[in-house]
Amino acid sequence: MLFYVLIDKEEVMRFSPVPEMDKLSKKVLRPGLPLSYLQYYLKDLISSDKITFKKKLQNIETSIINQLVKGLKKDEAIVETQFNWQEGFQSKIHLNEEIFSRIITAIQGRLITEGELPVIARTIGISEKELLVILNEAVSRGFGDWLPAISRNQAGWICERCNSNNRIQEWPSLYGQAATCKECDILGAQTSLQTIFKFNPANLHLEQPLLLDHDEDQLDEKWSIQFTTAQANAAKKLIEYTEEQKAREVLLWAACGAGKTEVSFPLIARYLAQKKKVLFTAPRQDVAHDVHPRLLKNFPKVSIKLMSGAVVQEFKESALTVSTTHQTLKFYRYFDLIIFDEVDAYPYSGSAVLNHGLKTALSESGQIVYLTATPSDELIKKASSGQCPIIRLPIRHHGHHLPLPQWVKIPLKVDNPLKTEPTLSGNVTESLDTILREVMLKGPLLVFVPLVAMVTEWIKILQKMFPLKTVDGSWSYDPKRREKVNSFQEQKYDIFLTTSILERGITVPGVQVVVLYADHQIYDVRSLVQMAGRTGRTIDSPTGTVIFLASSETKSMKDARKWIQEQNTFAKQEEVQNA
Amino acid sequence: MLSQILHRIKEGAALIWYEQEEECLLCSNLAKEIICQSCRDLYFRPELNRCNTCGKLIGDNKIRCSDCQEGKGPKCLTRATALGHYSGAWKDLIQNVKFRGQPYLLAYLRGYVDDWVIKNFPPPDVIIPVPMHHSRIAQRGFNQADVLASILSGQLGIEYQDALYRNRATTAQTSLGRHERLNNVQGAFSLKKDVDIKGRIIWLVDDVVTTGTTLDECAKALREHGASDIYGICLAAGIEEILEK
C-alpha cells in the first residue's frame, strides 16, 4: 500500500493511504511511497510524536522532497523520484456513522494486515477503497494506527506483527532493499512495502452485546460432563485464584485424562457473564478443533468464533474465541482472560514469536490460565517461587491411576540418520512379535516412532508381522491425517503408527501404547509422559499398558516414570482427603 | 577394532550424504535437488507434451492444443513452453512470490530453471521480461517476470533488457475469458525508445501462461520492430481440459 505525505492548514504533516478523501489536507505530495520508507526518510524532520515538525522549517515542502530523494538515492532505488506537491482535495464523501461503528465493532482488538483488507471488505460488503477510508478515519479519531508491516530503523528491520528481527529476508525492490519476515510467514508473509492497521483500545468503549444468561449458583451442574469431586475442587480454586485474588497467571497441572479443559469452563462462564472477552488457545490445531465443539455444547448461548489456519476467517464480534496460538498475533490488547491449553506443546514451547503474540493479545489487566499435564521447568519454577499460583488435579476423571510405563530392553537402534529402513535381526523380530501380540490382546495398538520417515517403513514391517491385522499410520503433513486419525478413533485399525503429532489430545477407547526407539534423543520427558497418557482415558477401559522399547534407559525415560509415579502418589493423598 | 573403524567410516559417509541433501522447495521433504522427484512428477508432468504454440500442457500424442489447432492461439510467438502445471504446491509457490512478497523464492530455482530452458530452446541474443504497469510495480515493489529474466540472464550470461513498456494497467487476465483477455491486453505493450532488437532472437519471460494472449501481444510489439525469433518461457501453464478429466 502506498502512503502520501499530506500537509494541513496548521502545517502539520500526516501520512495517508487515501489523500483524495482527506478533508483537511492543504497539500499532497505525489507519488506515494510505502509507509516504512516515508517514516524512515523523514524521521529527521519530525519529532517523536510523529506529526509536528522539529523546528519551523524555512521551506518544509522542499525539505521533504529533498529528504525523500536523498534517501531513495542512497538506497539505490530505481523508482521515479520526480515528486510534486499538489493542491489538497475537499472531500465530498460523507462518512456513514452507522457503517463506521459497525465496522469498528467487527474489527475490535485486531491487528489487520494488508492481505486481510480485501477479505474484510468482501465480508462486510464494501469496496476496499471504502474500507481504507473508514480505517483512515479511525486512525484520525485515535482508534488505531497505521504501521509499516516491517519497520526500518538504524539497526535494520523489525516485524511489527511478531516483533522479531532474526529471520528477515531482504530482497531488491523498486525502492531499494525490501524485507520479508519469515518468522511469522505461516500467517501470510508480510513485507516492508506493506502496512498493518493496529487497533487502539484506549479510546474506544463500545457497548458489549448480551453474552450469557447464566445462573451462577449452579456452576458445577450445568456442564456436559459430570464433575468429579477433584474437578469441582479444582474449578473452585481456579475461580478463587483468578477472579477473586486476581492472579495474573495461574497454572493448572493435571494428569493426562483428568478433564482439565472442562475444569476451566466455570471460570470462563464467570468472565463471560461480566462481559469480559475470553480466548481459549492451544499451540496445536488438533487441540483447538477438538475443544471448539465442546465449548459450543457447553456455552450454547454464547457467540463463539474458531480461528485457525484451517478455517476461513470471519470478521464478526464474538464473546469467546477459540484459536491456535499463532492466531494471537492477529490481536492487540484485547482479551481479559486467556485459557492456554497444552502450554508446553510444540510450537509454542520456546517460541519467542508466539510468546509475543500471547502477551500482546492480552489486555493490559488481562490474566492467563495455563493448562497442562507436563509443565515446563520454567513454569514449575514460577509456580514454586510463588509468582504463579498452582492447582493440582492428579486424579483422572474415572478415578483410576495413570498406567506406569514399562521399559523392555530390546536392541533397537537408529544407526544411520538417512537410513530409515531398519535392519532387524531374527531375535529382535521374534521378541517384538511376542510383545506386540500380547499387548494387542488388550486393545488397539498406538505405536510411536521418532521420525516421520519411519512411519511408512514400520507400517510395512508390522503388516508383514501381523498379516491378519489392519495396520496404518500418519504423520504431520500426511494429507489424509485427519481422516485416518478419525478412523483410528472409530477403531478401524488394529495397529496405528505415528510420530509425536498424536502424543496429545487424542482419546481412543481401549488403546495400548508402544514407543519404539524410546531412547531416541527426540523424546523428552514431556512427550513420553504424554504418550503414556493416551492409555486408559475412558471410563469403560480406564487402565492400559505402556511399553517403552529401547536398547537403553535414558534420563527422560526414567523421569517419565518418576513423574507418573509422583502424580499417582499425589492422587492417592487427594483421594484420602476427599474421602 | 576393525568393526569400530568400519563404523566410523560409515558415520562419516552418512554425514557426507547428509550434507548433500536439502529440502524440497515444494514439499519440504529431503531431496537431492531443489525440487524432489515426486513433486516434479506431480507438478511438472514430464510425461505430457507442451503445445508448440502456447505452451499449455497437452497429451503426449499431440503437438498443438485444440485452440491453437483451430487458429485461436498466438500468432507472433515462434514457440512457447512452460516448466510445470499451474496447480498445487507449484501454484502456491508462484502465488507466494507474486502476492505474498517473497520474490527471493525464485532465486532457489537458479541452476534448475536455466538448465531446463536451455534444453528446450536455442540460445537467444537477449532475454526480455513481460512488463508490468508502473502502478502495479509501485504497489508490489517488483515484477516477478523481471526477477526470473534476471536469473536466467545471470546464470547463462546472456544479455537482459527491460525492453518493453506497458501502456496501461489491465485487469488481471486470470479473471477473464479467452475473448475478453484479447481485448484486455490488445495494444497494451510497446517497445521502449532506443532499444534495437532488429534480427535478434528473443526469450520472452513471464510467470504464468494460460491462453498465451499476453505473450503474443508482447511478441507483436517485438515483431513490429524486427525481432527474428521469439520464444515464450513460463514457469507454469494450464492443462488441456480433456486431460484434466
mmCIF file of C-alpha atoms in Angstrom, chain B residues 35-185:
data_model
loop_
_atom_site.group_PDB
_atom_site.id
_atom_site.type_symbol
_atom_site.label_atom_id
_atom_site.label_comp_id
_atom_site.label_asym_id
_atom_site.label_seq_id
_atom_site.Cartn_x
_atom_site.Cartn_y
_atom_site.Cartn_z
ATOM 1 C CA ILE B 35 12.532 -29.856 -6.238
ATOM 2 C CA CYS B 36 12.185 -33.536 -5.373
ATOM 3 C CA GLN B 37 11.382 -36.267 -7.870
ATOM 4 C CA SER B 38 7.842 -36.824 -6.640
ATOM 5 C CA CYS B 39 6.970 -33.114 -6.828
ATOM 6 C CA ARG B 40 8.460 -32.961 -10.319
ATOM 7 C CA ASP B 41 6.278 -35.883 -11.357
ATOM 8 C CA LEU B 42 3.279 -34.319 -9.694
ATOM 9 C CA TYR B 43 3.565 -30.710 -10.928
ATOM 10 C CA PHE B 44 5.957 -30.679 -13.898
ATOM 11 C CA ARG B 45 4.240 -33.600 -15.592
ATOM 12 C CA PRO B 46 7.241 -34.661 -17.718
ATOM 13 C CA GLU B 47 5.083 -37.292 -19.438
ATOM 14 C CA LEU B 48 2.982 -34.598 -21.122
ATOM 15 C CA ASN B 49 3.871 -32.539 -24.201
ATOM 16 C CA ARG B 50 3.688 -28.752 -24.313
ATOM 17 C CA CYS B 51 1.632 -27.066 -27.010
ATOM 18 C CA ASN B 52 4.165 -25.862 -29.533
ATOM 19 C CA THR B 53 2.383 -22.547 -29.906
ATOM 20 C CA CYS B 54 1.089 -21.505 -26.485
ATOM 21 C CA GLY B 55 2.969 -23.762 -24.045
ATOM 22 C CA LYS B 56 -0.114 -25.394 -22.495
ATOM 23 C CA LEU B 57 0.243 -28.959 -21.197
ATOM 24 C CA ILE B 58 -1.225 -31.420 -23.704
ATOM 25 C CA GLY B 59 -1.389 -35.173 -24.365
ATOM 26 C CA ASP B 60 1.792 -36.978 -25.390
ATOM 27 C CA ASN B 61 0.378 -37.706 -28.842
ATOM 28 C CA LYS B 62 -0.235 -34.076 -29.733
ATOM 29 C CA ILE B 63 1.866 -31.157 -30.927
ATOM 30 C CA ARG B 64 -0.667 -28.376 -30.501
ATOM 31 C CA CYS B 65 -3.617 -27.820 -28.213
ATOM 32 C CA SER B 66 -7.070 -27.750 -29.794
ATOM 33 C CA ASP B 67 -7.358 -23.961 -29.517
ATOM 34 C CA CYS B 68 -4.075 -23.397 -31.329
ATOM 35 C CA GLN B 69 -5.005 -26.009 -33.924
ATOM 36 C CA GLU B 70 -8.172 -24.041 -34.641
ATOM 37 C CA GLY B 71 -6.038 -20.949 -35.093
ATOM 38 C CA LYS B 72 -7.171 -19.229 -31.880
ATOM 39 C CA GLY B 73 -3.698 -19.229 -30.357
ATOM 40 C CA PRO B 74 -0.747 -16.830 -30.528
ATOM 41 C CA LYS B 75 0.310 -15.581 -33.965
ATOM 42 C CA CYS B 76 3.578 -13.782 -33.349
ATOM 43 C CA LEU B 77 5.335 -16.171 -30.966
ATOM 44 C CA THR B 78 7.748 -18.652 -32.502
ATOM 45 C CA ARG B 79 7.117 -21.166 -29.756
ATOM 46 C CA ALA B 80 6.291 -21.242 -26.077
ATOM 47 C CA THR B 81 6.823 -23.677 -23.240
ATOM 48 C CA ALA B 82 6.098 -23.995 -19.555
ATOM 49 C CA LEU B 83 8.014 -25.736 -16.810
ATOM 50 C CA GLY B 84 5.025 -27.134 -14.966
ATOM 51 C CA HIS B 85 1.298 -27.259 -14.435
ATOM 52 C CA TYR B 86 -0.196 -24.291 -12.573
ATOM 53 C CA SER B 87 -1.563 -26.343 -9.686
ATOM 54 C CA GLY B 88 -0.990 -27.441 -6.096
ATOM 55 C CA ALA B 89 2.262 -26.532 -4.400
ATOM 56 C CA TRP B 90 3.764 -25.174 -7.622
ATOM 57 C CA LYS B 91 0.880 -22.708 -7.934
ATOM 58 C CA ASP B 92 1.269 -21.863 -4.233
ATOM 59 C CA LEU B 93 4.934 -21.097 -4.764
ATOM 60 C CA ILE B 94 4.230 -18.762 -7.681
ATOM 61 C CA GLN B 95 1.482 -17.059 -5.675
ATOM 62 C CA ASN B 96 3.809 -16.705 -2.698
ATOM 63 C CA VAL B 97 6.261 -14.967 -4.985
ATOM 64 C CA LYS B 98 3.705 -12.659 -6.572
ATOM 65 C CA PHE B 99 1.194 -11.864 -3.904
ATOM 66 C CA ARG B 100 2.928 -12.654 -0.629
ATOM 67 C CA GLY B 101 6.108 -10.643 -1.044
ATOM 68 C CA GLN B 102 8.602 -13.460 -1.428
ATOM 69 C CA PRO B 103 10.402 -12.838 -4.746
ATOM 70 C CA TYR B 104 13.554 -14.338 -3.244
ATOM 71 C CA LEU B 105 11.932 -17.776 -3.529
ATOM 72 C CA LEU B 106 12.646 -17.618 -7.272
ATOM 73 C CA ALA B 107 16.354 -17.471 -6.510
ATOM 74 C CA TYR B 108 16.153 -21.083 -5.268
ATOM 75 C CA LEU B 109 15.317 -22.114 -8.825
ATOM 76 C CA ARG B 110 18.672 -20.808 -10.003
ATOM 77 C CA GLY B 111 20.534 -23.617 -11.743
ATOM 78 C CA TYR B 112 17.350 -25.585 -12.216
ATOM 79 C CA VAL B 113 15.225 -23.315 -14.344
ATOM 80 C CA ASP B 114 18.051 -22.191 -16.664
ATOM 81 C CA ASP B 115 19.069 -25.797 -17.171
ATOM 82 C CA TRP B 116 15.543 -26.591 -18.248
ATOM 83 C CA VAL B 117 15.161 -23.646 -20.674
ATOM 84 C CA ILE B 118 18.458 -24.197 -22.432
ATOM 85 C CA LYS B 119 17.448 -27.789 -23.132
ATOM 86 C CA ASN B 120 14.254 -26.597 -24.785
ATOM 87 C CA PHE B 121 15.136 -23.511 -26.791
ATOM 88 C CA PRO B 122 18.077 -22.283 -28.886
ATOM 89 C CA PRO B 123 20.192 -19.678 -27.045
ATOM 90 C CA PRO B 124 18.887 -16.139 -27.642
ATOM 91 C CA ASP B 125 20.578 -12.782 -28.189
ATOM 92 C CA VAL B 126 18.530 -11.150 -25.465
ATOM 93 C CA ILE B 127 16.191 -12.039 -22.598
ATOM 94 C CA ILE B 128 13.174 -9.749 -22.112
ATOM 95 C CA PRO B 129 10.560 -9.887 -19.338
ATOM 96 C CA VAL B 130 6.857 -9.255 -19.832
ATOM 97 C CA PRO B 131 6.465 -5.795 -18.274
ATOM 98 C CA MET B 132 4.102 -4.780 -15.503
ATOM 99 C CA HIS B 133 2.281 -1.484 -15.325
ATOM 100 C CA HIS B 134 4.117 1.085 -13.204
ATOM 101 C CA SER B 135 1.193 1.492 -10.818
ATOM 102 C CA ARG B 136 1.274 -2.218 -10.036
ATOM 103 C CA ILE B 137 5.047 -2.305 -9.591
ATOM 104 C CA ALA B 138 4.736 0.647 -7.231
ATOM 105 C CA GLN B 139 2.462 -1.454 -5.021
ATOM 106 C CA ARG B 140 4.290 -4.751 -5.294
ATOM 107 C CA GLY B 141 7.823 -3.426 -5.436
ATOM 108 C CA PHE B 142 8.964 -5.875 -8.086
ATOM 109 C CA ASN B 143 7.962 -7.633 -11.284
ATOM 110 C CA GLN B 144 8.244 -11.398 -10.915
ATOM 111 C CA ALA B 145 8.857 -11.857 -14.657
ATOM 112 C CA ASP B 146 11.701 -9.395 -14.321
ATOM 113 C CA VAL B 147 13.223 -11.341 -11.419
ATOM 114 C CA LEU B 148 13.016 -14.564 -13.403
ATOM 115 C CA ALA B 149 14.517 -12.976 -16.528
ATOM 116 C CA SER B 150 17.428 -11.591 -14.482
ATOM 117 C CA ILE B 151 18.060 -15.033 -13.004
ATOM 118 C CA LEU B 152 18.183 -16.619 -16.464
ATOM 119 C CA SER B 153 20.394 -13.839 -17.756
ATOM 120 C CA GLY B 154 22.785 -14.099 -14.820
ATOM 121 C CA GLN B 155 23.015 -17.882 -14.968
ATOM 122 C CA LEU B 156 23.520 -18.153 -18.721
ATOM 123 C CA GLY B 157 25.485 -14.973 -19.325
ATOM 124 C CA ILE B 158 23.001 -13.729 -21.884
ATOM 125 C CA GLU B 159 22.087 -10.078 -22.226
ATOM 126 C CA TYR B 160 18.971 -8.910 -20.356
ATOM 127 C CA GLN B 161 16.895 -5.956 -21.451
ATOM 128 C CA ASP B 162 13.834 -4.442 -19.874
ATOM 129 C CA ALA B 163 12.798 -3.515 -23.397
ATOM 130 C CA LEU B 164 9.032 -3.428 -23.213
ATOM 131 C CA TYR B 165 6.671 -0.904 -21.709
ATOM 132 C CA ARG B 166 3.118 -1.469 -20.516
ATOM 133 C CA ASN B 167 0.988 1.402 -21.734
ATOM 134 C CA ARG B 168 -1.930 0.868 -19.422
ATOM 135 C CA ALA B 169 -2.944 -1.002 -16.320
ATOM 136 C CA THR B 170 -5.008 -4.013 -17.349
ATOM 137 C CA THR B 171 -7.404 -6.215 -15.434
ATOM 138 C CA ALA B 172 -5.800 -9.449 -14.212
ATOM 139 C CA GLN B 173 -6.047 -11.942 -17.074
ATOM 140 C CA THR B 174 -6.993 -14.729 -14.674
ATOM 141 C CA SER B 175 -10.381 -13.119 -14.068
ATOM 142 C CA LEU B 176 -11.308 -13.069 -17.750
ATOM 143 C CA GLY B 177 -12.430 -15.446 -20.502
ATOM 144 C CA ARG B 178 -10.487 -16.085 -23.715
ATOM 145 C CA HIS B 179 -12.212 -13.407 -25.754
ATOM 146 C CA GLU B 180 -12.030 -10.750 -23.052
ATOM 147 C CA ARG B 181 -8.368 -11.483 -22.474
ATOM 148 C CA LEU B 182 -7.560 -10.470 -26.023
ATOM 149 C CA ASN B 183 -9.420 -7.167 -25.707
ATOM 150 C CA ASN B 184 -7.889 -6.583 -22.329
ATOM 151 C CA VAL B 185 -4.266 -6.595 -23.463
#
